[in-house]
PDB file of C-alpha atoms in Angstrom:
ATOM      1  CA  UNK A   1       2.004 -19.238   2.183  1.00 92.00           C
ATOM      2  CA  UNK A   2       4.233 -21.461   4.260  1.00 94.00           C
ATOM      3  CA  UNK A   3       1.658 -24.255   4.405  1.00 93.00           C
ATOM      4  CA  UNK A   4       1.154 -24.490   0.635  1.00 94.00           C
ATOM      5  CA  UNK A   5       4.797 -24.230  -0.435  1.00 95.00           C
ATOM      6  CA  UNK A   6       6.950 -27.297  -0.979  1.00 95.00           C
ATOM      7  CA  UNK A   7      10.273 -27.420   0.890  1.00 95.00           C
ATOM      8  CA  UNK A   8      12.607 -25.056  -0.917  1.00 95.00           C
ATOM      9  CA  UNK A   9       9.648 -22.981  -2.173  1.00 96.00           C
ATOM     10  CA  UNK A  10      10.095 -19.239  -2.504  1.00 96.00           C
ATOM     11  CA  UNK A  11       7.925 -16.226  -1.802  1.00 95.00           C
ATOM     12  CA  UNK A  12       8.347 -13.002  -3.759  1.00 97.00           C
ATOM     13  CA  UNK A  13       5.749 -10.254  -3.245  1.00 96.00           C
ATOM     14  CA  UNK A  14       5.432  -6.498  -3.500  1.00 96.00           C
ATOM     15  CA  UNK A  15       3.835  -4.765  -0.547  1.00 95.00           C
ATOM     16  CA  UNK A  16       3.719  -1.623   1.557  1.00 94.00           C
ATOM     17  CA  UNK A  17       5.451  -1.714   4.958  1.00 96.00           C
ATOM     18  CA  UNK A  18       6.111   0.891   7.605  1.00 96.00           C
ATOM     19  CA  UNK A  19       9.573   2.177   8.436  1.00 96.00           C
ATOM     20  CA  UNK A  20       8.176   3.782  11.594  1.00 96.00           C
ATOM     21  CA  UNK A  21       4.784   4.320  13.195  1.00 95.00           C
ATOM     22  CA  UNK A  22       2.374   6.564  11.321  1.00 94.00           C
ATOM     23  CA  UNK A  23       1.057   9.813  12.786  1.00 93.00           C
ATOM     24  CA  UNK A  24      -2.420   9.246  14.246  1.00 93.00           C
ATOM     25  CA  UNK A  25      -4.009  11.433  11.561  1.00 90.00           C
ATOM     26  CA  UNK A  26      -2.758   9.115   8.782  1.00 90.00           C
ATOM     27  CA  UNK A  27      -3.223   5.874  10.729  1.00 91.00           C
ATOM     28  CA  UNK A  28      -6.915   6.660  11.331  1.00 89.00           C
ATOM     29  CA  UNK A  29      -7.729   7.931   7.831  1.00 87.00           C
ATOM     30  CA  UNK A  30     -10.043   5.550   5.939  1.00 87.00           C
ATOM     31  CA  UNK A  31      -8.684   6.547   2.529  1.00 83.00           C
ATOM     32  CA  UNK A  32      -5.100   6.046   3.749  1.00 84.00           C
ATOM     33  CA  UNK A  33      -6.238   2.561   4.787  1.00 85.00           C
ATOM     34  CA  UNK A  34      -7.833   1.896   1.407  1.00 81.00           C
ATOM     35  CA  UNK A  35      -4.633   3.236  -0.166  1.00 79.00           C
ATOM     36  CA  UNK A  36      -2.659   0.548   1.730  1.00 83.00           C
ATOM     37  CA  UNK A  37      -0.736   2.976   3.945  1.00 88.00           C
ATOM     38  CA  UNK A  38      -2.732   2.975   7.197  1.00 89.00           C
ATOM     39  CA  UNK A  39      -3.129  -0.815   7.143  1.00 90.00           C
ATOM     40  CA  UNK A  40       0.575  -1.538   6.670  1.00 94.00           C
ATOM     41  CA  UNK A  41       2.714  -3.145   9.379  1.00 95.00           C
ATOM     42  CA  UNK A  42       6.228  -2.296  10.481  1.00 97.00           C
ATOM     43  CA  UNK A  43       9.040  -3.861   8.433  1.00 97.00           C
ATOM     44  CA  UNK A  44      10.411  -5.534  11.565  1.00 97.00           C
ATOM     45  CA  UNK A  45       6.994  -7.043  12.397  1.00 97.00           C
ATOM     46  CA  UNK A  46       6.712  -8.267   8.797  1.00 97.00           C
ATOM     47  CA  UNK A  47      10.131  -9.934   9.029  1.00 97.00           C
ATOM     48  CA  UNK A  48       9.375 -11.487  12.429  1.00 97.00           C
ATOM     49  CA  UNK A  49       5.986 -12.767  11.211  1.00 96.00           C
ATOM     50  CA  UNK A  50       7.542 -14.529   8.235  1.00 96.00           C
ATOM     51  CA  UNK A  51      10.241 -16.072  10.432  1.00 96.00           C
ATOM     52  CA  UNK A  52       7.660 -17.143  13.028  1.00 96.00           C
ATOM     53  CA  UNK A  53       5.737 -18.890  10.230  1.00 95.00           C
ATOM     54  CA  UNK A  54       8.905 -20.873   9.464  1.00 95.00           C
ATOM     55  CA  UNK A  55      10.414 -18.968   6.553  1.00 96.00           C
ATOM     56  CA  UNK A  56      14.176 -18.643   6.271  1.00 93.00           C
ATOM     57  CA  UNK A  57      16.340 -16.127   4.445  1.00 93.00           C
ATOM     58  CA  UNK A  58      13.751 -13.354   4.757  1.00 97.00           C
ATOM     59  CA  UNK A  59      14.646 -10.167   2.900  1.00 97.00           C
ATOM     60  CA  UNK A  60      12.539  -7.013   2.804  1.00 98.00           C
ATOM     61  CA  UNK A  61      13.928  -4.444   0.399  1.00 97.00           C
ATOM     62  CA  UNK A  62      12.733  -0.840   0.017  1.00 96.00           C
ATOM     63  CA  UNK A  63      12.071  -0.331  -3.706  1.00 95.00           C
ATOM     64  CA  UNK A  64      12.364   3.445  -3.343  1.00 93.00           C
ATOM     65  CA  UNK A  65       9.034   4.147  -5.055  1.00 92.00           C
ATOM     66  CA  UNK A  66       7.203   7.380  -4.227  1.00 88.00           C
ATOM     67  CA  UNK A  67       4.119   6.743  -2.075  1.00 85.00           C
ATOM     68  CA  UNK A  68       2.865  10.317  -2.296  1.00 80.00           C
ATOM     69  CA  UNK A  69       1.195   9.707  -5.664  1.00 71.00           C
ATOM     70  CA  UNK A  70      -2.251  10.922  -4.545  1.00 60.00           C
ATOM     71  CA  UNK A  71      -0.826  14.269  -3.512  1.00 66.00           C
ATOM     72  CA  UNK A  72       0.755  14.724  -6.941  1.00 66.00           C
ATOM     73  CA  UNK A  73      -2.342  14.028  -9.008  1.00 56.00           C
ATOM     74  CA  UNK A  74      -3.459  17.355 -10.435  1.00 53.00           C
ATOM     75  CA  UNK A  75      -6.898  18.012 -11.922  1.00 50.00           C
ATOM     76  CA  UNK A  76      -7.858  14.389 -11.322  1.00 49.00           C
ATOM     77  CA  UNK A  77      -9.663  12.562  -8.575  1.00 46.00           C
ATOM     78  CA  UNK A  78      -6.957  10.280  -7.255  1.00 47.00           C
ATOM     79  CA  UNK A  79      -7.705   6.676  -8.097  1.00 50.00           C
ATOM     80  CA  UNK A  80     -11.119   7.433  -9.553  1.00 50.00           C
ATOM     81  CA  UNK A  81     -11.531   7.116 -13.250  1.00 48.00           C
ATOM     82  CA  UNK A  82     -13.979   9.343 -15.066  1.00 50.00           C
ATOM     83  CA  UNK A  83     -17.479   8.053 -15.614  1.00 49.00           C
ATOM     84  CA  UNK A  84     -17.839   5.824 -18.656  1.00 50.00           C
ATOM     85  CA  UNK A  85     -20.040   7.055 -21.462  1.00 52.00           C
ATOM     86  CA  UNK A  86     -22.452   4.656 -23.093  1.00 50.00           C
ATOM     87  CA  UNK A  87     -23.499   4.584 -26.717  1.00 55.00           C
ATOM     88  CA  UNK A  88     -25.895   1.707 -26.007  1.00 54.00           C
ATOM     89  CA  UNK A  89     -29.045   1.319 -23.970  1.00 57.00           C
ATOM     90  CA  UNK A  90     -27.013  -0.355 -21.196  1.00 55.00           C
ATOM     91  CA  UNK A  91     -26.668   1.500 -17.897  1.00 54.00           C
ATOM     92  CA  UNK A  92     -23.753   3.914 -17.727  1.00 50.00           C
ATOM     93  CA  UNK A  93     -21.069   3.125 -15.157  1.00 47.00           C
ATOM     94  CA  UNK A  94     -20.114   6.052 -12.996  1.00 50.00           C
ATOM     95  CA  UNK A  95     -16.785   6.815 -11.393  1.00 50.00           C
ATOM     96  CA  UNK A  96     -16.176   5.526  -7.873  1.00 54.00           C
ATOM     97  CA  UNK A  97     -16.468   9.076  -6.593  1.00 53.00           C
ATOM     98  CA  UNK A  98     -19.894   9.801  -7.997  1.00 53.00           C
ATOM     99  CA  UNK A  99     -20.228  13.300  -9.359  1.00 50.00           C
ATOM    100  CA  UNK A 100     -17.706  14.805  -6.957  1.00 50.00           C
ATOM    101  CA  UNK A 101     -14.015  13.985  -6.642  1.00 53.00           C
ATOM    102  CA  UNK A 102     -13.995  15.565  -3.150  1.00 61.00           C
ATOM    103  CA  UNK A 103     -13.876  12.137  -1.498  1.00 60.00           C
ATOM    104  CA  UNK A 104     -10.182  11.996  -2.386  1.00 68.00           C
ATOM    105  CA  UNK A 105      -9.457  15.605  -1.544  1.00 75.00           C
ATOM    106  CA  UNK A 106      -9.048  14.801   2.153  1.00 76.00           C
ATOM    107  CA  UNK A 107      -6.373  12.218   1.306  1.00 75.00           C
ATOM    108  CA  UNK A 108      -4.667  14.629  -1.081  1.00 78.00           C
ATOM    109  CA  UNK A 109      -4.661  17.286   1.658  1.00 82.00           C
ATOM    110  CA  UNK A 110      -3.329  14.801   4.204  1.00 81.00           C
ATOM    111  CA  UNK A 111      -0.481  13.754   1.918  1.00 80.00           C
ATOM    112  CA  UNK A 112       0.415  17.370   1.299  1.00 83.00           C
ATOM    113  CA  UNK A 113       0.925  17.795   5.064  1.00 88.00           C
ATOM    114  CA  UNK A 114       2.885  14.571   5.533  1.00 89.00           C
ATOM    115  CA  UNK A 115       5.519  12.944   3.377  1.00 90.00           C
ATOM    116  CA  UNK A 116       4.312   9.347   3.582  1.00 89.00           C
ATOM    117  CA  UNK A 117       7.719   8.219   2.300  1.00 92.00           C
ATOM    118  CA  UNK A 118       9.139   9.193   5.704  1.00 94.00           C
ATOM    119  CA  UNK A 119       6.913   6.557   7.327  1.00 94.00           C
ATOM    120  CA  UNK A 120       6.218   3.865   4.752  1.00 94.00           C
ATOM    121  CA  UNK A 121       7.906   2.146   1.844  1.00 94.00           C
ATOM    122  CA  UNK A 122       6.995   0.121  -1.187  1.00 95.00           C
ATOM    123  CA  UNK A 123       8.896  -3.083  -0.495  1.00 97.00           C
ATOM    124  CA  UNK A 124       9.895  -6.273  -2.239  1.00 98.00           C
ATOM    125  CA  UNK A 125       9.583  -9.249   0.117  1.00 97.00           C
ATOM    126  CA  UNK A 126      11.545 -12.460  -0.435  1.00 98.00           C
ATOM    127  CA  UNK A 127      11.529 -15.563   1.742  1.00 97.00           C
ATOM    128  CA  UNK A 128      12.466 -19.223   1.442  1.00 97.00           C
ATOM    129  CA  UNK A 129      10.818 -22.277   2.932  1.00 96.00           C
ATOM    130  CA  UNK A 130      13.619 -24.443   4.250  1.00 89.00           C
ATOM    131  CA  UNK A 131      14.340 -27.897   2.884  1.00 85.00           C
TER     132      UNK A 131
END
């Protein structure tokens, strides 16, 4: 980002960052990684990385959004949408879970045991490339 911005250019992104290290069970869960939790970095590392790249006036603000959404989805399969029905002779698209939503059940169970909001945050990141 720093390389392509003109002097005075601004960065404004939404991301997930960690407030503290994740428990090993979450950090090693593939679906938590796909869900952007396990792959997140600490807020302080994020800030230091932007400053090391040359950005000034770096702000990382917790938006306060609930990251436990998967655990609160009832009678659904997390991020999977239902299979699409076809009224044509074209192939029918299936949901990402196939015929069973159980692929997400492990993530749902994990998020019921841990409040991810204690460890991670949805953040707004702002930075300025100096003049």
